[in-house]
XYZ file of C-alpha atoms in Angstrom:
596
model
C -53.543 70.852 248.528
C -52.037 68.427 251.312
C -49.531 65.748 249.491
C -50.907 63.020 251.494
C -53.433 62.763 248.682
C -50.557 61.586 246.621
C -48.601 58.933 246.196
C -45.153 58.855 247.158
C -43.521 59.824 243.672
C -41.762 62.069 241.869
C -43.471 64.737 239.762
C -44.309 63.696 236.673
C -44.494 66.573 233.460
C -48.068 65.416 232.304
C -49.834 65.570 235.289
C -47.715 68.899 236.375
C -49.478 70.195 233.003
C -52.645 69.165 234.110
C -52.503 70.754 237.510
C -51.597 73.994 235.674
C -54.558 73.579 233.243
C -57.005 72.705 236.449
C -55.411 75.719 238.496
C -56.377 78.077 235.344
C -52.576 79.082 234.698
C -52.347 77.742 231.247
C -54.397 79.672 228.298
C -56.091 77.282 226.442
C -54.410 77.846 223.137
C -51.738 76.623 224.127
C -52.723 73.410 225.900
C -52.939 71.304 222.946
C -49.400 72.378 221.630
C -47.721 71.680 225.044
C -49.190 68.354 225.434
C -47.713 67.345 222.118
C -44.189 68.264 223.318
C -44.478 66.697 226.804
C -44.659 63.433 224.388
C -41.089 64.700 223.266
C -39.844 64.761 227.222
C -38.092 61.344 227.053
C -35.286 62.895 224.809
C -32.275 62.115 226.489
C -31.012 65.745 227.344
C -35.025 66.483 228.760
C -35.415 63.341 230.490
C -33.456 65.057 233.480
C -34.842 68.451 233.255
C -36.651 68.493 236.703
C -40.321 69.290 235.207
C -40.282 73.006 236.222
C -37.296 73.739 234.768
C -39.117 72.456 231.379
C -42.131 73.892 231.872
C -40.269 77.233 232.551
C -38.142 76.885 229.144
C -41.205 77.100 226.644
C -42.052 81.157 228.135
C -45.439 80.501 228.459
C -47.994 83.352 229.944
C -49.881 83.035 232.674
C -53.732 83.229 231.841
C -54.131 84.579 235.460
C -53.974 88.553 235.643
C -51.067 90.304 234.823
C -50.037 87.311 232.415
C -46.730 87.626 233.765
C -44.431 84.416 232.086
C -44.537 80.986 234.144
C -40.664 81.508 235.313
C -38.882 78.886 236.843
C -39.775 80.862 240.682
C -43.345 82.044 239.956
C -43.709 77.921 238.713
C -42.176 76.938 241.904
C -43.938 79.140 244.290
C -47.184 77.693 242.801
C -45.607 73.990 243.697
C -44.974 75.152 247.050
C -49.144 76.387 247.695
C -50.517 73.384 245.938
C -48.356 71.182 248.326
C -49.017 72.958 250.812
C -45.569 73.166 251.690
C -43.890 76.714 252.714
C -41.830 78.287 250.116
C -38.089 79.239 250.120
C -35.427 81.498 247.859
C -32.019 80.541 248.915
C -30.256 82.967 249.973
C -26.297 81.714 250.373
C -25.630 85.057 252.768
C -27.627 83.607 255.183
C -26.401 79.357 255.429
C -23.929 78.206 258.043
C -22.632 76.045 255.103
C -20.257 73.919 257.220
C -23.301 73.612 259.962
C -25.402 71.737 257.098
C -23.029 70.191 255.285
C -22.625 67.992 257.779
C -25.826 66.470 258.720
C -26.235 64.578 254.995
C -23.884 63.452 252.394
C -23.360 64.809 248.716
C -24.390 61.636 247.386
C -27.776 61.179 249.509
C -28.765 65.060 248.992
C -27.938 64.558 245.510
C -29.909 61.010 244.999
C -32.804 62.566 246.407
C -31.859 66.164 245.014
C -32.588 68.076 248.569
C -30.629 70.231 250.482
C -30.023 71.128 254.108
C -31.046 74.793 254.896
C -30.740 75.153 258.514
C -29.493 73.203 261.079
C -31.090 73.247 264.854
C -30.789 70.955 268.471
C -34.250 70.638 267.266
C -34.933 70.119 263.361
C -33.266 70.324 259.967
C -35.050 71.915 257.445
C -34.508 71.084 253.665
C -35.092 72.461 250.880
C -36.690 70.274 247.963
C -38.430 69.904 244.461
C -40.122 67.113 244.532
C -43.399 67.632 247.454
C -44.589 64.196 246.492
C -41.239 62.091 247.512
C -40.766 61.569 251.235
C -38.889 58.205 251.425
C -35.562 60.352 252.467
C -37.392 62.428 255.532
C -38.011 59.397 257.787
C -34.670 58.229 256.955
C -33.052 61.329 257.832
C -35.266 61.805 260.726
C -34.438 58.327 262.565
C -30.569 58.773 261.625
C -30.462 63.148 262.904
C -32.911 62.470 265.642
C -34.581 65.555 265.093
C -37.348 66.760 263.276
C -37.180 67.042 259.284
C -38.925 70.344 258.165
C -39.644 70.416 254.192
C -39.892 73.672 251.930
C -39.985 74.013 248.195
C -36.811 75.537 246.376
C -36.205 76.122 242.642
C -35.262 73.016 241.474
C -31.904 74.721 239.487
C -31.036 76.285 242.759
C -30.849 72.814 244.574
C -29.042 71.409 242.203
C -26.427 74.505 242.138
C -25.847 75.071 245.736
C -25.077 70.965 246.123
C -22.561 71.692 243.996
C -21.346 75.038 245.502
C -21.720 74.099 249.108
C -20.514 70.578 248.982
C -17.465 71.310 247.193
C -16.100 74.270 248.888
C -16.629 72.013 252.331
C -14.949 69.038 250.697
C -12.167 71.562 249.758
C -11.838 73.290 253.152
C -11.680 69.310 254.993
C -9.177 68.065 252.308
C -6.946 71.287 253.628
C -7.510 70.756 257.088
C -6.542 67.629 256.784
C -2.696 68.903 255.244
C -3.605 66.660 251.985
C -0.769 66.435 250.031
C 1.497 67.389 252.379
C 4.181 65.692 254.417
C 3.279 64.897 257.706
C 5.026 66.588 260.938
C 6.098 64.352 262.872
C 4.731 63.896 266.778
C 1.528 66.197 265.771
C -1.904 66.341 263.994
C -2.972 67.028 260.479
C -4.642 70.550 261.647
C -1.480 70.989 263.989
C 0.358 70.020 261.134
C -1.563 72.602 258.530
C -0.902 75.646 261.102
C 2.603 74.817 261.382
C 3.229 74.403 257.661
C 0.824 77.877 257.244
C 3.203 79.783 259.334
C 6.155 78.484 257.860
C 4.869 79.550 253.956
C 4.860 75.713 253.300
C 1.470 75.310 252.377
C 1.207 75.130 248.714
C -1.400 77.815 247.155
C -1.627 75.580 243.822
C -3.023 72.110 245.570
C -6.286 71.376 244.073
C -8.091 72.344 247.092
C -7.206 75.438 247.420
C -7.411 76.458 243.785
C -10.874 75.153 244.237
C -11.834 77.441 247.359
C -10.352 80.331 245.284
C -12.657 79.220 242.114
C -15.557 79.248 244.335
C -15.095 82.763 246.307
C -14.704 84.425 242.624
C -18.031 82.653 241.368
C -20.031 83.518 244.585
C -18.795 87.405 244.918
C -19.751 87.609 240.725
C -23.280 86.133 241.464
C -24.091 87.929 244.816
C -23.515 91.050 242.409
C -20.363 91.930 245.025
C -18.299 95.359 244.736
C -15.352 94.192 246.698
C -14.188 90.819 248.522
C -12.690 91.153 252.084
C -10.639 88.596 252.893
C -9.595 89.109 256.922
C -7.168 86.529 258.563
C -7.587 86.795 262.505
C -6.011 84.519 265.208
C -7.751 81.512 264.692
C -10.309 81.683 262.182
C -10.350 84.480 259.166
C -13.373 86.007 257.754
C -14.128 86.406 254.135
C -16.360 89.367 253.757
C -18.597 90.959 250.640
C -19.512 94.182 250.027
C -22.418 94.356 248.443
C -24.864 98.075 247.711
C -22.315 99.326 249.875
C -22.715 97.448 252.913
C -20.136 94.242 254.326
C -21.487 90.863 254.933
C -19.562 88.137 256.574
C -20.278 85.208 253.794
C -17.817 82.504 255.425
C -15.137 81.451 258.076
C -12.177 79.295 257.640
C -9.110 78.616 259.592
C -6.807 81.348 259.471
C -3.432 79.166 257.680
C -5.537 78.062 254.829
C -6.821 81.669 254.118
C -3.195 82.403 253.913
C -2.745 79.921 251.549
C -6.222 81.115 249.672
C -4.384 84.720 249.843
C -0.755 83.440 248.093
C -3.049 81.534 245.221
C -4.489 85.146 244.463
C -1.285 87.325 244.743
C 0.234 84.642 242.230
C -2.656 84.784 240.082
C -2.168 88.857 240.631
C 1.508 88.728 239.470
C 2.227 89.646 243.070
C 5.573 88.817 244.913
C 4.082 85.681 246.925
C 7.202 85.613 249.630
C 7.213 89.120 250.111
C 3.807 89.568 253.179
C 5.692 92.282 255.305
C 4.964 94.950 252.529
C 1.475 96.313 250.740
C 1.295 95.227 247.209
C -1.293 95.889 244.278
C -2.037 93.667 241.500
C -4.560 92.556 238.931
C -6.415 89.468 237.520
C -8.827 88.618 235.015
C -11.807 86.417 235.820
C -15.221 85.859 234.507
C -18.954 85.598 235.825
C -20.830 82.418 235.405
C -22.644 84.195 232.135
C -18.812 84.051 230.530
C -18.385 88.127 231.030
C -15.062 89.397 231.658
C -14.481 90.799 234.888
C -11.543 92.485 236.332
C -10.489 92.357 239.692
C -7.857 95.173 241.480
C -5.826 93.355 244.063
C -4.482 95.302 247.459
C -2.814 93.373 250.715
C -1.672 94.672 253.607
C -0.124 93.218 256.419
C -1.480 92.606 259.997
C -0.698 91.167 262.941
C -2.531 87.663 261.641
C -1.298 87.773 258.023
C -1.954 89.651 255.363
C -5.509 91.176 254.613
C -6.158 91.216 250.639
C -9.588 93.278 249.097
C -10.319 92.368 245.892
C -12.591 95.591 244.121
C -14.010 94.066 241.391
C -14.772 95.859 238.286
C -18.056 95.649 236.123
C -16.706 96.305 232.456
C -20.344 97.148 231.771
C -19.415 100.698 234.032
C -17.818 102.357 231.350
C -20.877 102.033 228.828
C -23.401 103.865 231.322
C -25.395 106.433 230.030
C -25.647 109.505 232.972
C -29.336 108.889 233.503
C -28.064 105.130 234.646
C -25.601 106.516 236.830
C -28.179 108.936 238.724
C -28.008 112.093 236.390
C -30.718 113.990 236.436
C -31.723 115.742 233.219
C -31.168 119.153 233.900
C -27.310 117.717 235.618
C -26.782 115.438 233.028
C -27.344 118.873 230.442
C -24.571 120.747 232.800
C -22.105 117.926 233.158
C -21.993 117.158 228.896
C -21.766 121.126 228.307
C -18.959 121.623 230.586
C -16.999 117.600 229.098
C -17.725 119.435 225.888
C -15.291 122.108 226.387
C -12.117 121.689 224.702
C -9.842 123.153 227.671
C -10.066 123.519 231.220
C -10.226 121.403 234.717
C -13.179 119.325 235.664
C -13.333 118.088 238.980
C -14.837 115.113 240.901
C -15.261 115.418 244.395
C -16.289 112.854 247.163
C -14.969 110.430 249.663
C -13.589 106.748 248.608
C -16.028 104.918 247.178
C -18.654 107.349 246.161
C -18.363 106.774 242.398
C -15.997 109.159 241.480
C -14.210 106.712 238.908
C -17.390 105.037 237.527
C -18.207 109.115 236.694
C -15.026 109.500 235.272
C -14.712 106.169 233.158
C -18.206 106.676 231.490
C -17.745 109.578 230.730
C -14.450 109.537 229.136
C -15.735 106.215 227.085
C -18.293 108.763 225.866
C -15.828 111.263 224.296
C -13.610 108.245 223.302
C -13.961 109.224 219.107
C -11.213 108.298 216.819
C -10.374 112.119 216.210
C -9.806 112.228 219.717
C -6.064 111.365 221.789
C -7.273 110.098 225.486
C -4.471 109.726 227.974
C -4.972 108.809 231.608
C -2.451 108.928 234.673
C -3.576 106.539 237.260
C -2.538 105.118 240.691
C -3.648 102.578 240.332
C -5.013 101.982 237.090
C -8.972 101.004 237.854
C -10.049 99.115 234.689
C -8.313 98.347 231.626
C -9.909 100.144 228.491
C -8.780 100.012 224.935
C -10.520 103.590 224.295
C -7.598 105.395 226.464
C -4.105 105.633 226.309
C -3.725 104.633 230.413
C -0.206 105.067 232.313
C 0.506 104.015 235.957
C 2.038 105.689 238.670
C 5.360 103.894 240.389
C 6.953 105.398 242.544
C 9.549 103.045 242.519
C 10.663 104.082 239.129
C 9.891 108.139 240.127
C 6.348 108.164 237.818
C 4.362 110.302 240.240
C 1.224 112.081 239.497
C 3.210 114.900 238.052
C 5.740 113.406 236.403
C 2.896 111.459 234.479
C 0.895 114.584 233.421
C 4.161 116.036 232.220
C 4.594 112.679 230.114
C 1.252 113.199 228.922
C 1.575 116.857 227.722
C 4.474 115.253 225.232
C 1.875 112.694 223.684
C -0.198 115.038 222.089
C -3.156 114.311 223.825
C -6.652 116.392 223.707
C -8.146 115.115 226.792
C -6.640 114.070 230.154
C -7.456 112.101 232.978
C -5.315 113.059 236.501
C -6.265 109.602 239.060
C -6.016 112.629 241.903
C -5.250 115.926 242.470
C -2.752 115.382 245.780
C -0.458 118.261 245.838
C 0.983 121.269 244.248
C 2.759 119.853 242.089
C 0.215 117.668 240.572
C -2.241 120.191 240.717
C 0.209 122.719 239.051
C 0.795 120.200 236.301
C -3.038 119.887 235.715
C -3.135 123.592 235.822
C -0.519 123.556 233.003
C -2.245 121.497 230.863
C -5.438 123.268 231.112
C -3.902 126.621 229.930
C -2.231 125.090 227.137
C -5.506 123.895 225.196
C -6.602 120.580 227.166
C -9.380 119.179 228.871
C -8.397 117.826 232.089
C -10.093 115.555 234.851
C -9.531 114.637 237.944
C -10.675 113.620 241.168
C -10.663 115.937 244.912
C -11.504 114.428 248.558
C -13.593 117.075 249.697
C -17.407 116.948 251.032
C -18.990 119.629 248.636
C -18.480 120.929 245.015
C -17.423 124.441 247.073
C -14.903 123.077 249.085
C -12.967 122.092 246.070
C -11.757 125.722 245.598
C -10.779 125.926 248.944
C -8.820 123.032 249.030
C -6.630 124.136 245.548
C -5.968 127.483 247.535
C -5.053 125.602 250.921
C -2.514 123.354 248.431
C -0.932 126.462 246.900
C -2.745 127.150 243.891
C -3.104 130.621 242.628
C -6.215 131.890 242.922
C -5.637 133.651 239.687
C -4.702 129.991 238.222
C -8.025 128.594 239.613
C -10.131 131.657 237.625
C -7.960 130.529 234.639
C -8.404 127.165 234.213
C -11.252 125.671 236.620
C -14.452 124.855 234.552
C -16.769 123.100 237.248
C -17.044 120.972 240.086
C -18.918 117.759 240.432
C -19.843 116.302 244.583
C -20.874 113.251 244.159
C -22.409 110.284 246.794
C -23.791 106.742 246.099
C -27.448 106.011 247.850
C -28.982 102.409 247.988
C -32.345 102.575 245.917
C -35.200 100.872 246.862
C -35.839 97.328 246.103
C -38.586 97.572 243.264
C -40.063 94.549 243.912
C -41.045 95.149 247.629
C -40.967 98.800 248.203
C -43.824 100.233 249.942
C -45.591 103.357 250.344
C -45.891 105.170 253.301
C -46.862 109.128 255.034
C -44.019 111.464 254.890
C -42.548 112.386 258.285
C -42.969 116.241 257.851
C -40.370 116.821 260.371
C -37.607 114.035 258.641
C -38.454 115.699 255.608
C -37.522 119.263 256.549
C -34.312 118.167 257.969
C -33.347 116.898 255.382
C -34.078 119.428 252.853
C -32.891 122.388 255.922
C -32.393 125.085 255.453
C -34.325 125.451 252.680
C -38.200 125.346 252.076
C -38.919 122.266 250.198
C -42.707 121.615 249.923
C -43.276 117.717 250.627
C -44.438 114.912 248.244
C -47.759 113.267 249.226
C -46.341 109.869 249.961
C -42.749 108.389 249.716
C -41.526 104.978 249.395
C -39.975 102.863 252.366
C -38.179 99.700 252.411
C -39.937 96.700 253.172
C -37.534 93.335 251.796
C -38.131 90.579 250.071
C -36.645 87.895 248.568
C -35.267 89.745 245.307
C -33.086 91.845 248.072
C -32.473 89.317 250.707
C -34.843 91.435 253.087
C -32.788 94.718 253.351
C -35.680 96.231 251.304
C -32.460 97.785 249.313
C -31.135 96.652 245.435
C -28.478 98.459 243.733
C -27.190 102.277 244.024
C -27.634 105.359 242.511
C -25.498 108.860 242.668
C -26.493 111.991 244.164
C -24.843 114.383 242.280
C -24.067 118.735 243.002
C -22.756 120.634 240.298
C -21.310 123.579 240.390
C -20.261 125.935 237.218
C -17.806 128.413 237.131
C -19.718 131.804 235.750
C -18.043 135.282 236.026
C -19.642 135.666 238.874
C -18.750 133.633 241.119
C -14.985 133.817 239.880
C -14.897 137.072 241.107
C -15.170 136.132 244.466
C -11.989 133.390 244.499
C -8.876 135.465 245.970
C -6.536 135.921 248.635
C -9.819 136.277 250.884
C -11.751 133.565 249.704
C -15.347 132.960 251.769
C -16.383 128.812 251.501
C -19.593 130.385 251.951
C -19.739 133.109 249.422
C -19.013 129.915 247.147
C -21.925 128.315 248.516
C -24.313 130.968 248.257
C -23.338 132.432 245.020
C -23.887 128.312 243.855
C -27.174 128.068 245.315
C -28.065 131.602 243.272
C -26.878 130.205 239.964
C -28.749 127.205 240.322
C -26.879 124.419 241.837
C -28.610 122.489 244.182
C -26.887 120.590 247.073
C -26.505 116.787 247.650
C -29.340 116.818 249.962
C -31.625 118.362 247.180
C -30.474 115.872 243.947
C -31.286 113.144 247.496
C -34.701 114.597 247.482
C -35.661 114.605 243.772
C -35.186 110.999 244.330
C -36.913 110.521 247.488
C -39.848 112.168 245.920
C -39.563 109.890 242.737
C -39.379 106.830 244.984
C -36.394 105.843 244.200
C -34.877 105.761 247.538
C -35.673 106.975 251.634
C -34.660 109.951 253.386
C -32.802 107.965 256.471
C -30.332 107.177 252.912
C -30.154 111.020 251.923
C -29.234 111.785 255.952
C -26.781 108.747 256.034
C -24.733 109.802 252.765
C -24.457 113.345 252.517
C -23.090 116.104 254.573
C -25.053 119.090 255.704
C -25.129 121.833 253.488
C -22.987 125.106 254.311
C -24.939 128.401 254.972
C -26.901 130.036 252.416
């Protein structure tokens, strides 16, 4: 419906409720009911509910097949259509916030309650709530001299991202401009910042800067990031998310205030602040925007621009995963709590850095975690704080290595343990020495395959007579982005993709598969969230007898793939066939099997 048929107004809830009724969205028991409390709208905390956001408060149904509820998006994407007026999710990732920050003020986008999207030589498009008020665009459009291009946005996201976007650009000006600090004499205040940067003198607890630190933390939490990059370079330093295991650049700023935004973390991380020619690890508690408590691991490192800091956030939520959540399979998830039920032996995790290896290990230690039961941990460094296990840190500056810890351990009377990493012989001797007298012990490997793990304990200097003794199973484990499951598609199977990926064995293909497509639920990757790919393989007499001084990697294999365990590639294509995720993600995240 073109809004030239309307008057130039806001929207008003009574006659929003009687497009709704009109457009058939509205069953008609409940018409009556939510007339009567559109009467109550002039309360004073509902007068400023915009009238979508009130609408999508009383959870009504749609009468419309599915009957999916009237949320606050479906409500505005219906806006958008009857307006006639294209519809937009914001996506933060993908603003130049300084770029549109600058065309409008805070208080104009907030009298008016728009904000600027995109910024061109030719337009400005904004994003608004209100189809029906247009006194702002020809303002706008005489003042920008460029072309004013309207789209409807949830009316809560405007409101946010004003906030968000405003304030960290207020911030990041207030700095440039050295606020609060003195002036240097003969220069400018950006001059003036860089000098005082380099010389350590800008203060990390001014309000701005506290403020840009604030912000980062909220944004990472709500764009569901894994880790926070933050990259000084000569000029201008990048701040960088990692999110389903892929970066993306979310913001630049000039290189002497991210040093500054670096020193308000390490000080929040009970990190030596002076001290940037060294690595250092630390720690901080935040929380999300819901009020969950969220735990951040801090690591710097110096470079030739300053000092790099990644922040790996922790979900607490990790450690109460069932297996299926993590990517278990049934029959796996059967394997992996028969050989965690075992009251002695080694358990290994295998995989590169950030595969999941600790997520694994945390849920299922959290699982055991019983009264009855003494759980000690030796980590380096310790991932997540849980009040389940008895945890201890490695520091080397005080001589607690790996092995000293594990011989700690065996004096606390513990019935399981938890080794961060299996490094060397002497760690891995330790681990063997607690497995032989009457504990369960876990740890972690960096090796491609569940085989290789024997391998590598031989290569280190581990008996092979030890390894028959003591080693219980190994776990190879990789992290896949699913499939979006609001946008997925499906589509032929590539006969030939599909045999290379299951090679070389003979793998008859589902009749379709699922393929990304991207949407606005994903930010048009087509991808949301990870799961694991796991391989398991169990120590049985057989295959014992064939670790020695003459140890094949292959005989491993192929007495694995006899017993039953099935490759990376394999657990990859359970899930491809489920729809869960695409083989291009199988090829990109696991290694090629060894000979069978």
């Amino acid at each position: 419906m073109d809004d030239k048929a309307h008057p130039e107004q806001r929207l008003d809830l009574r006659q929003l409720i009687d497009w709704l009724i009109a457009d058939g969205l509205i069953e008609t028991a409940e018409i009556e009911g939510l007339k009567r409390l559109a009467l109550l709208h002039a309360s004073s905390r509902e007068r400023d509910l915009h009238p979508l956001v009130w609408i999508a408060e009383r959870h009504l149904n749609s009468s419309l097949p599915p009957h999916a509820e009237l949320g606050l998006e479906t409500l505005t994407q219906w806006l958008a259509q009857r307006a006639g007026l294209p519809y937009r999710r914001i996506d933060p990732l993908n603003i130049d916030v300084d770029a549109v920050t600058e065309v409008v003020p805070k208080a104009y986008a907030a009298r008016y309650r728009i904000l600027p999207l995109a910024v061109t030589d030719q337009e400005v498009e904004f994003a608004t709530a209100e189809p029906y008020e247009r006194e702002w665009e020809a303002d706008l459009g005489h003042v920008l001299r460029r072309g004013i291009r309207r789209v409807i946005a949830n009316p809560q996201d405007i409101l946010r991202y004003q906030d968000e976007f405003f304030g960290l650009t207020s911030s990041l000006r207030r700095a440039r401009k050295g606020e609060g600090m003195e002036p240097v004499a003969g220069i400018g205040n950006v001059e003036a910042l860089v000098q005082l940067g380099r010389s350590g003198k800008l203060d990390a607890n001014d309000s701005h800067i506290v403020s840009i630190v604030d912000w980062l933390l909220q944004y990472a939490f709500d764009q569901r990031a894994s880790d926070i990059h933050i990259e000084p370079r000569r000029d201008n330093g990048n701040i960088r998310f990692r999110i389903d295991g892929s970066l993306h650049t979310v913001y630049e700023m000039p290189t002497p205030i991210l040093g500054a935004v670096v020193a308000r973390i390490k000080a929040l991380g009970r990190m030596d602040v002076v001290d940037k020619r060294r690595p250092q690890d630390g720690r901080v508690k935040s929380k999300t925007p819901a009020g969950q408590e969220v735990e951040l691991r801090l690591s710097t490192m110096p470079t030739a621009f300053g000092e790099k800091l990644v922040m790996r956030i922790f979900d607490p939520q990790i450690v109460v995963r069932g297996l299926a959540e993590l990517g278990f399979s049934s029959s796996d998830a059967r394997q992996w709590r028969e050989m965690t039920a075992q009251t002695h032996g080694i358990i290994l995790v295998t995989g590169p850095t950030g595969s999941g290896k600790t997520t694994t290990l945390y849920s299922t230690l959290k699982s055991l975690a019983r009264p009855e039961i003494n759980i000690c941990t030796i980590e380096d460094p310790i991932e997540m704080i849980e009040p389940a296990f008895n945890q201890m840190q490695v520091n080397q500056a005080t001589g607690v290595d790996f092995a000293v810890g594990v011989k700690t351990l065996l004096r606390q009377d513990p019935d399981i343990i938890m080794v961060g990493e299996i490094r060397d012989l002497q760690t891995a001797g330790m681990a063997v020495q607690a497995a032989l007298t009457g504990h369960l012990v876990l740890s972690t490997l960096h090796t491609n395959d569940a085989a290789s793990a024997v391998t590598r304990l031989l290569d280190i200097g581990v008996p092979a007579y030890l390894i028959n003794a003591t080693l219980l199973g190994v776990v190879a484990q990789r992290l896949a982005r699913t499939l979006c499951p609001h946008c997925k598609q499906p589509q032929a199977v590539d006969a030939d993709a599909w045999q290379a990926m299951v090679a070389p064995w003979s793998v008859a293909p589902p009749e379709q598969v699922m393929a990304a497509s991207g949407c606005l639920e994903c930010r048009k990757t087509g991808y949301l969230g990870r799961a694991g790919l796991y391989e398991i393989l169990r120590f049985t007499p057989d295959l014992r007898k064939l670790i020695g001084s003459d140890t094949s990697l292959d005989a491993i294999r192929r007495q694995g793939y006899r017993q039953g365990t099935r490759s990376l590639r394999i657990s990859g294509a359970a899930k491809v066939r489920q729809g869960l995720i695409t083989i291009e993600e199988v090829m990109r995240v696991t290694p090629a099997p060894g000979e069978i």
